[in-house]
Tab-separated table of N, CA and C in Angstrom:
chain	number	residue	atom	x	y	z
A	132	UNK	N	-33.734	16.362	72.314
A	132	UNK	CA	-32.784	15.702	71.440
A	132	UNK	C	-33.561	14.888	70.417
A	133	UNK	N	-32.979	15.308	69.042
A	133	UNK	CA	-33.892	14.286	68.197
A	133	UNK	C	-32.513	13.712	67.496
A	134	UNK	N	-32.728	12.088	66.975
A	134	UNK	CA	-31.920	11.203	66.314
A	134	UNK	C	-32.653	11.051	65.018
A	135	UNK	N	-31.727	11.544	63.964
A	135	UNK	CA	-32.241	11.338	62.779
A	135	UNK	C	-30.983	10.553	62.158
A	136	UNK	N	-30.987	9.446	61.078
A	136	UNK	CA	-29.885	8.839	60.479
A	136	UNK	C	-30.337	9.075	58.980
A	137	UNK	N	-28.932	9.783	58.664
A	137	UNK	CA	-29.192	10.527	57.545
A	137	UNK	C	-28.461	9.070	56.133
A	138	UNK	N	-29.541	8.317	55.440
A	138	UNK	CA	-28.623	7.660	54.032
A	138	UNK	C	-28.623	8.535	52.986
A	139	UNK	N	-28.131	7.421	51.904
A	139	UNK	CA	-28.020	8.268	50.799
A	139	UNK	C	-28.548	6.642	50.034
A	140	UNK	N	-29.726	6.623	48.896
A	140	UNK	CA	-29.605	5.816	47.982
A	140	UNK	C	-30.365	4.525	48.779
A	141	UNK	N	-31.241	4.956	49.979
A	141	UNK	CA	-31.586	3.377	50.614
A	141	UNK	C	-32.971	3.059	49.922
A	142	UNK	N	-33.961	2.037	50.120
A	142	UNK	CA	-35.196	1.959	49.945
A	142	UNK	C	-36.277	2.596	50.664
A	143	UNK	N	-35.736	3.682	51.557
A	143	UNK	CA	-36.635	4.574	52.094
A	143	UNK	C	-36.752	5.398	50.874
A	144	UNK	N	-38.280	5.787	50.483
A	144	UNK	CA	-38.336	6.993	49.953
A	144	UNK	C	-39.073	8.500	50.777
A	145	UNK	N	-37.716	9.236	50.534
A	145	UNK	CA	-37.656	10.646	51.118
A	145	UNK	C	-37.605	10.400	53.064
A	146	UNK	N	-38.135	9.706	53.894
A	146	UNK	CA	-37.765	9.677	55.302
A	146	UNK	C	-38.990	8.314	55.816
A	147	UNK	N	-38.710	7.920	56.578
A	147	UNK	CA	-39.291	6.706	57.205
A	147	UNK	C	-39.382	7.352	59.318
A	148	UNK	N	-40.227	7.845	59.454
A	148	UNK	CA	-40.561	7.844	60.748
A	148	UNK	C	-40.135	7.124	61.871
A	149	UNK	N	-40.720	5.734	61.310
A	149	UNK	CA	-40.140	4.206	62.289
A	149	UNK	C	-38.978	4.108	62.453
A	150	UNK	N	-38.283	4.165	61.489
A	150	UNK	CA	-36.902	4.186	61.646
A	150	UNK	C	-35.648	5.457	61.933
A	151	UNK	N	-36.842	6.372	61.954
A	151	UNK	CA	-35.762	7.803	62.446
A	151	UNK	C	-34.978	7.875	61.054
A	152	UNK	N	-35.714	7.704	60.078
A	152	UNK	CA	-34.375	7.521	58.618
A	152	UNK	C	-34.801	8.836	57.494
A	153	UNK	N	-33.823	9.708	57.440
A	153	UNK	CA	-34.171	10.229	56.127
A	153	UNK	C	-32.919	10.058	54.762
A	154	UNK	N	-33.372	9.929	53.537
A	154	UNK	CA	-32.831	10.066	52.420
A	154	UNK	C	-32.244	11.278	51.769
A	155	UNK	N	-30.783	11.630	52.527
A	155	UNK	CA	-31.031	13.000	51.471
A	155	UNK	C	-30.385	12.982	50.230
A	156	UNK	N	-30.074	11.688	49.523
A	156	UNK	CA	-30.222	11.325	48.059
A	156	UNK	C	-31.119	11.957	47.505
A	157	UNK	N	-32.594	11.352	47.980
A	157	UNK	CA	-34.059	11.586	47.497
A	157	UNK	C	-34.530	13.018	47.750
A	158	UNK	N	-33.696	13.801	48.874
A	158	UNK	CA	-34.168	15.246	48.930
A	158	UNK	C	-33.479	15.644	48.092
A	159	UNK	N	-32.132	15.571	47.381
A	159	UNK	CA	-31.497	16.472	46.474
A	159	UNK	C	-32.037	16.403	45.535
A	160	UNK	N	-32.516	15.217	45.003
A	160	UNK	CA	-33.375	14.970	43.943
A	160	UNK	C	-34.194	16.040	43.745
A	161	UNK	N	-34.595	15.981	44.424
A	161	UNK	CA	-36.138	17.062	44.384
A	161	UNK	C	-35.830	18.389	44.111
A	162	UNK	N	-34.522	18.926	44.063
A	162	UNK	CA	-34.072	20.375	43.452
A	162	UNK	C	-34.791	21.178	44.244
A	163	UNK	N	-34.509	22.826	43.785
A	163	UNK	CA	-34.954	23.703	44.276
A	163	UNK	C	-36.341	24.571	43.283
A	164	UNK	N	-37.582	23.760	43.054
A	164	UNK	CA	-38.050	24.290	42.720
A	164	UNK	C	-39.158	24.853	43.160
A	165	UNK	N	-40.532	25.018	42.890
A	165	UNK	CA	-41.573	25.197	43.315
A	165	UNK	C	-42.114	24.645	44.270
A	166	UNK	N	-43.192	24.342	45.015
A	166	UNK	CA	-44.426	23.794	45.810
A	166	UNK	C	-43.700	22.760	46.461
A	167	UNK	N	-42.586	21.751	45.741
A	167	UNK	CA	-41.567	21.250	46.991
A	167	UNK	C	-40.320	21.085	46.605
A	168	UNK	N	-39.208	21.276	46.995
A	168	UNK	CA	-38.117	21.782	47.200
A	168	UNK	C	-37.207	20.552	48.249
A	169	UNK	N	-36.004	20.659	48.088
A	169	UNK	CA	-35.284	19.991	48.963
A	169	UNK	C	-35.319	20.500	50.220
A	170	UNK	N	-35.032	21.937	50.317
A	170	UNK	CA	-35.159	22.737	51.166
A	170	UNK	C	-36.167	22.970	52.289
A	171	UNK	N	-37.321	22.445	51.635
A	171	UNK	CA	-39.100	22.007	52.413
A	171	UNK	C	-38.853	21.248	52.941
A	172	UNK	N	-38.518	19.981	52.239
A	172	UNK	CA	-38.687	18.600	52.534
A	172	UNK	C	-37.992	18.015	53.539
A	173	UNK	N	-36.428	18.845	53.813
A	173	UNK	CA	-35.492	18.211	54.670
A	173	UNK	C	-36.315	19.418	55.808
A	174	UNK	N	-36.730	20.217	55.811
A	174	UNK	CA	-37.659	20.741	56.894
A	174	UNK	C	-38.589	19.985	57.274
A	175	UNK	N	-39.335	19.206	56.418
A	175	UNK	CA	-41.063	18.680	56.768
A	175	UNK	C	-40.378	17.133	57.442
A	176	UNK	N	-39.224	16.585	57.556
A	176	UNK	CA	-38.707	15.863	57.662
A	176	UNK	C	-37.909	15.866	58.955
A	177	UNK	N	-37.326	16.657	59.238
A	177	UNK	CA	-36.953	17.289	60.596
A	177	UNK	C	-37.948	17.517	61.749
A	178	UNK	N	-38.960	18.468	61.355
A	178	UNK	CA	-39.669	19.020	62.255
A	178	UNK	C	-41.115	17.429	62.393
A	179	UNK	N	-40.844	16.779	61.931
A	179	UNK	CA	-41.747	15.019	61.809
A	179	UNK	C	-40.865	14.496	62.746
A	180	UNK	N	-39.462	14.405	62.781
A	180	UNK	CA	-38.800	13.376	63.582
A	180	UNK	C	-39.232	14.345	64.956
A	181	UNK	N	-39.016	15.106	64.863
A	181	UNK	CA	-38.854	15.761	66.519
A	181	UNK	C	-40.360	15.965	67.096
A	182	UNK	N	-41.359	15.956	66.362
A	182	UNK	CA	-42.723	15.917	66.467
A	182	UNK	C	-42.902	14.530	67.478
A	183	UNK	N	-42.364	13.515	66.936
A	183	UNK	CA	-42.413	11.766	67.452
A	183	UNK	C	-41.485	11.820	68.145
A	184	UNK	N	-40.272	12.002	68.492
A	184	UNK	CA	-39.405	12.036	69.596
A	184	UNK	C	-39.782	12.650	70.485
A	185	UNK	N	-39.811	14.035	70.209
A	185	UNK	CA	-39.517	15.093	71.183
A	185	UNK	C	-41.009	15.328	71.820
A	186	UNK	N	-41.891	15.618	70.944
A	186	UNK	CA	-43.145	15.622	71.398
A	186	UNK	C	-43.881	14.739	71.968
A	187	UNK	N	-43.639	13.771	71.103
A	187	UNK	CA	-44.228	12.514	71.621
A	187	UNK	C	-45.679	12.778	70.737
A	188	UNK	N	-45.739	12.828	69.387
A	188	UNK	CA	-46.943	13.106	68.594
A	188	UNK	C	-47.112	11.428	67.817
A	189	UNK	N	-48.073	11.305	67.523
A	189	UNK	CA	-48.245	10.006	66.522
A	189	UNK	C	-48.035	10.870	65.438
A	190	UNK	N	-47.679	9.024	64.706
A	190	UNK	CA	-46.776	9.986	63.704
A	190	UNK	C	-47.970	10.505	62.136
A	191	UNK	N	-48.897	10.576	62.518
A	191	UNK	CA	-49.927	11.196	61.761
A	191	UNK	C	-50.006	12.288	61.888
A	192	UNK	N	-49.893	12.749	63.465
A	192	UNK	CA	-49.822	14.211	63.745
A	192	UNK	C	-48.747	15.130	63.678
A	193	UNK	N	-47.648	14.206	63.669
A	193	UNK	CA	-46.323	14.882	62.798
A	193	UNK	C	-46.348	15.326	62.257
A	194	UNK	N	-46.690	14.112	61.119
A	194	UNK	CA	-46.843	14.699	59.354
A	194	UNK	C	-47.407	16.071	59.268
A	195	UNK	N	-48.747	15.887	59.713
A	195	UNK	CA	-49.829	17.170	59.227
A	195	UNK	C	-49.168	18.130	60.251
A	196	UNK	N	-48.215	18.155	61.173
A	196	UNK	CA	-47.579	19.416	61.688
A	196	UNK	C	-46.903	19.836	60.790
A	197	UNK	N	-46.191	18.983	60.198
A	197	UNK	CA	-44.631	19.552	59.308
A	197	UNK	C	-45.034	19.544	58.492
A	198	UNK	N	-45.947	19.104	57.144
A	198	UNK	CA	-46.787	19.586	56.365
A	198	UNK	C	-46.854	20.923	56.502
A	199	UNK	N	-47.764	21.438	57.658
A	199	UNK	CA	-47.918	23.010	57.520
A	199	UNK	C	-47.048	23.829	58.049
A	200	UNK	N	-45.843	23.064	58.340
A	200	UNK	CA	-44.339	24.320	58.639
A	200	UNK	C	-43.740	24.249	57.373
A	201	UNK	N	-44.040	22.839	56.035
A	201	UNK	CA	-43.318	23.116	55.010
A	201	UNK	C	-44.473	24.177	54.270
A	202	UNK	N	-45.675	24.345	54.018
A	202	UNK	CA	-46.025	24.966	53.837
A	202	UNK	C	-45.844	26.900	54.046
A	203	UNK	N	-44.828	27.128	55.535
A	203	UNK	CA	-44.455	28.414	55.509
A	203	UNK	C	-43.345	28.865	54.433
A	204	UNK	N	-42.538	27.775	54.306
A	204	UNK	CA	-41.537	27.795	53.582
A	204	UNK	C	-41.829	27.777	51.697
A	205	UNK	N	-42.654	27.465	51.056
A	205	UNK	CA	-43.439	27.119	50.012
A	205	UNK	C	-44.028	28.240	49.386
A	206	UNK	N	-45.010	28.168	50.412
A	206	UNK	CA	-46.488	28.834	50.138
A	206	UNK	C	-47.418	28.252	49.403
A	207	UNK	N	-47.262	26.576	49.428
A	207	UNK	CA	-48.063	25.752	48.635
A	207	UNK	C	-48.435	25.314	49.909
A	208	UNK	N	-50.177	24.750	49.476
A	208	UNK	CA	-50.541	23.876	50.286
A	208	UNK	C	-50.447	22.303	49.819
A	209	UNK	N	-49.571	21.554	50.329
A	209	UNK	CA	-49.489	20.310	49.930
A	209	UNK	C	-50.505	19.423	50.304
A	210	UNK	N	-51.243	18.492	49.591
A	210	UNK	CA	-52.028	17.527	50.646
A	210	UNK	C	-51.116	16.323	51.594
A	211	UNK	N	-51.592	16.863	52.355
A	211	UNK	CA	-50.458	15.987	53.660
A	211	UNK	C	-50.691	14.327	53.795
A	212	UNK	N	-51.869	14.325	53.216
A	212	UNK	CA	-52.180	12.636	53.000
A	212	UNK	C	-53.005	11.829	51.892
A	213	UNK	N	-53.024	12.429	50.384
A	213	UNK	CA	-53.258	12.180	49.779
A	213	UNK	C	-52.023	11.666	48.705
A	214	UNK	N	-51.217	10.849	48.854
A	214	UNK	CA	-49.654	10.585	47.705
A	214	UNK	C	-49.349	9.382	47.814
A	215	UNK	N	-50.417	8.893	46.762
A	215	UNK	CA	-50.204	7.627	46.306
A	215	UNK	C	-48.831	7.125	45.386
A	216	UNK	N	-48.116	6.483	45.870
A	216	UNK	CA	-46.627	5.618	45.008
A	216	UNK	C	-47.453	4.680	43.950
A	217	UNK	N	-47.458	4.833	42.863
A	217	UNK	CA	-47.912	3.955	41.747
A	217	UNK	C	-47.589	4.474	40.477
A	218	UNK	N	-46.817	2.920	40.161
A	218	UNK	CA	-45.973	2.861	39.399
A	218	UNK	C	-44.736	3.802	38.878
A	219	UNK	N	-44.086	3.575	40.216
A	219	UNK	CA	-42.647	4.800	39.888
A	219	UNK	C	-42.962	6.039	40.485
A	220	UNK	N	-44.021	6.624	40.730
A	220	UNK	CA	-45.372	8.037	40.451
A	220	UNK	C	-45.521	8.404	41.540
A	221	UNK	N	-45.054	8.744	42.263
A	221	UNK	CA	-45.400	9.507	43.861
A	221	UNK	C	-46.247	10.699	43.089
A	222	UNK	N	-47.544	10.889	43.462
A	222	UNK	CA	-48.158	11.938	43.018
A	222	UNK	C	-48.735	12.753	44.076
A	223	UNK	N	-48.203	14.387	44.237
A	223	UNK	CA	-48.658	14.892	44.998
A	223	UNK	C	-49.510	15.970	44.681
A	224	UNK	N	-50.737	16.313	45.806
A	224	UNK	CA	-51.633	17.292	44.727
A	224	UNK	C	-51.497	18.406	45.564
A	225	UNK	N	-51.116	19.467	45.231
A	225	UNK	CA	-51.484	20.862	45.487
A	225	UNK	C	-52.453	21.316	45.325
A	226	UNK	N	-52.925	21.366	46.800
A	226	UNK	CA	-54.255	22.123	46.974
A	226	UNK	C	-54.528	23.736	46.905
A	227	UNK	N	-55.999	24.318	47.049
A	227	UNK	CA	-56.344	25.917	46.780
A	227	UNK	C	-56.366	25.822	48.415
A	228	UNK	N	-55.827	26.794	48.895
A	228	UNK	CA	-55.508	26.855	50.843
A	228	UNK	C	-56.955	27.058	50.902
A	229	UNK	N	-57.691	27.580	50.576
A	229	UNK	CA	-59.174	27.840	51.308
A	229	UNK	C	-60.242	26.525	50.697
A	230	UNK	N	-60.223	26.496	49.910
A	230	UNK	CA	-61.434	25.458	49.008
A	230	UNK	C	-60.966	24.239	49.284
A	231	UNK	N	-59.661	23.736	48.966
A	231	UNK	CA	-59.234	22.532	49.029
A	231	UNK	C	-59.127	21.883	47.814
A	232	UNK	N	-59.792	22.702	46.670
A	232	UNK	CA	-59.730	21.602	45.244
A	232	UNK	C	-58.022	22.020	44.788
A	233	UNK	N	-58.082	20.431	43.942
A	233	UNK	CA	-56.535	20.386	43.446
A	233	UNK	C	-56.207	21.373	42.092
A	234	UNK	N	-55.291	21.769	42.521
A	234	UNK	CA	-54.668	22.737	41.806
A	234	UNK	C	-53.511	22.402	40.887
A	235	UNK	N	-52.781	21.219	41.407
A	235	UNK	CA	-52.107	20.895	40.371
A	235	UNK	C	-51.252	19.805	41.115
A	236	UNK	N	-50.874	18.551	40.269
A	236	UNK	CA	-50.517	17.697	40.437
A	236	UNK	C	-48.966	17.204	40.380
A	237	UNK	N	-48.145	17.330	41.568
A	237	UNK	CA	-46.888	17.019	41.221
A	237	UNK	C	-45.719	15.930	41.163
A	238	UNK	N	-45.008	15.278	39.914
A	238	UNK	CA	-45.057	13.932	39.983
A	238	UNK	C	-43.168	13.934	40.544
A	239	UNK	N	-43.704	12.997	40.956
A	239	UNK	CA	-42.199	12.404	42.003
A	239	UNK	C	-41.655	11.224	41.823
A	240	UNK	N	-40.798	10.900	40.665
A	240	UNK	CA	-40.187	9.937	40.109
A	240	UNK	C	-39.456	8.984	40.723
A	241	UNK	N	-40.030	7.709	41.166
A	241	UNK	CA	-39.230	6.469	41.939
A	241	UNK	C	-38.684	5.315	41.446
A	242	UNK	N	-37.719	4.956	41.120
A	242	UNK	CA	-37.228	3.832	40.614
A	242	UNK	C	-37.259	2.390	41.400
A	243	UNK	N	-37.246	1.746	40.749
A	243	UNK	CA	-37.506	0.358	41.476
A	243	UNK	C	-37.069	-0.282	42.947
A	244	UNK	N	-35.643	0.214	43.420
A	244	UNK	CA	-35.111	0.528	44.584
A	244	UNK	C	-35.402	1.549	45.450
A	245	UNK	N	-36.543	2.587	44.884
A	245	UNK	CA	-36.895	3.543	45.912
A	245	UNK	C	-36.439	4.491	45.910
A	246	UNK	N	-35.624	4.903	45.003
A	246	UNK	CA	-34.822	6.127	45.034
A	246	UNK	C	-35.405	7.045	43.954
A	247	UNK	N	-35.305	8.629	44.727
A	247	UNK	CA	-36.215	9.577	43.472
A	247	UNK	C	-35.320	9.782	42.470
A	248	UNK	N	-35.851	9.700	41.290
A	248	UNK	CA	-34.567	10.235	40.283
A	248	UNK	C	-35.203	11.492	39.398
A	249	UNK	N	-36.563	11.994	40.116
A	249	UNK	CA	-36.731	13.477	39.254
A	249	UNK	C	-37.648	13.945	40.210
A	250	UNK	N	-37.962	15.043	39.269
A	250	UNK	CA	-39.422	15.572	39.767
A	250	UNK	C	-40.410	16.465	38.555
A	251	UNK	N	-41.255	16.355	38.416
A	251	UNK	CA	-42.558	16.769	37.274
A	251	UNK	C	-43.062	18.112	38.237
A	252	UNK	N	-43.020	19.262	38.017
A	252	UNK	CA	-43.579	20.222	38.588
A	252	UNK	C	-44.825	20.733	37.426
């Protein structure tokens, strides 16, 4: 059994672990496009809560699980811990799956309350 509490519009951006909380304000945001998708995200977000519940994983080892299950869904390799929030700017880098150099940088628009209001592919 996993407990996830689904808001809309809170100061979580995209899901909070600790709190079992995801945003799916901030996932719709994110549209259906490329390398991440709403569709990923409420996956990489799911399969994280149940990683720490169900598994009983720290929640580092979550991440980088559901990282690479959103990755089946994609076919991007996201960096699972490189996404720095600065200034508004969630920046995520898409990596080359074998080399690791960045391939391209994708920006994730946060407003002052935390809520995504775009996305830069």
């Amino acid at each position: 059994m996993t407990t996830i509490n689904v808001v809309n519009g809170t100061s979580v951006v995209i899901g909070d672990v600790n709190t079992r909380t995801i945003d799916i304000g901030d996932i719709q945001a994110l549209g259906n496009g490329t390398d991440i998708n709403q569709g990923s995200t409420l996956l990489h977000e799911t399969f994280e809560q149940y990683g720490v519940q169900v598994k009983k994983q720290t929640s580092t080892t979550a991440h980088l699980i559901a990282s690479g299950i959103e990755r089946f869904v994609t076919g991007s390799y996201v960096d699972p811990l490189n996404r720095p929030l600065i200034g508004g700017q969630l920046s995520i880098p898409i990596l080359n799956s074998i080399t690791r150099d960045t391939l391209r940088i994708i920006i994730i628009h946060v407003d002052s309350i935390n809520n995504i209001t775009g996305i830069t592919r």
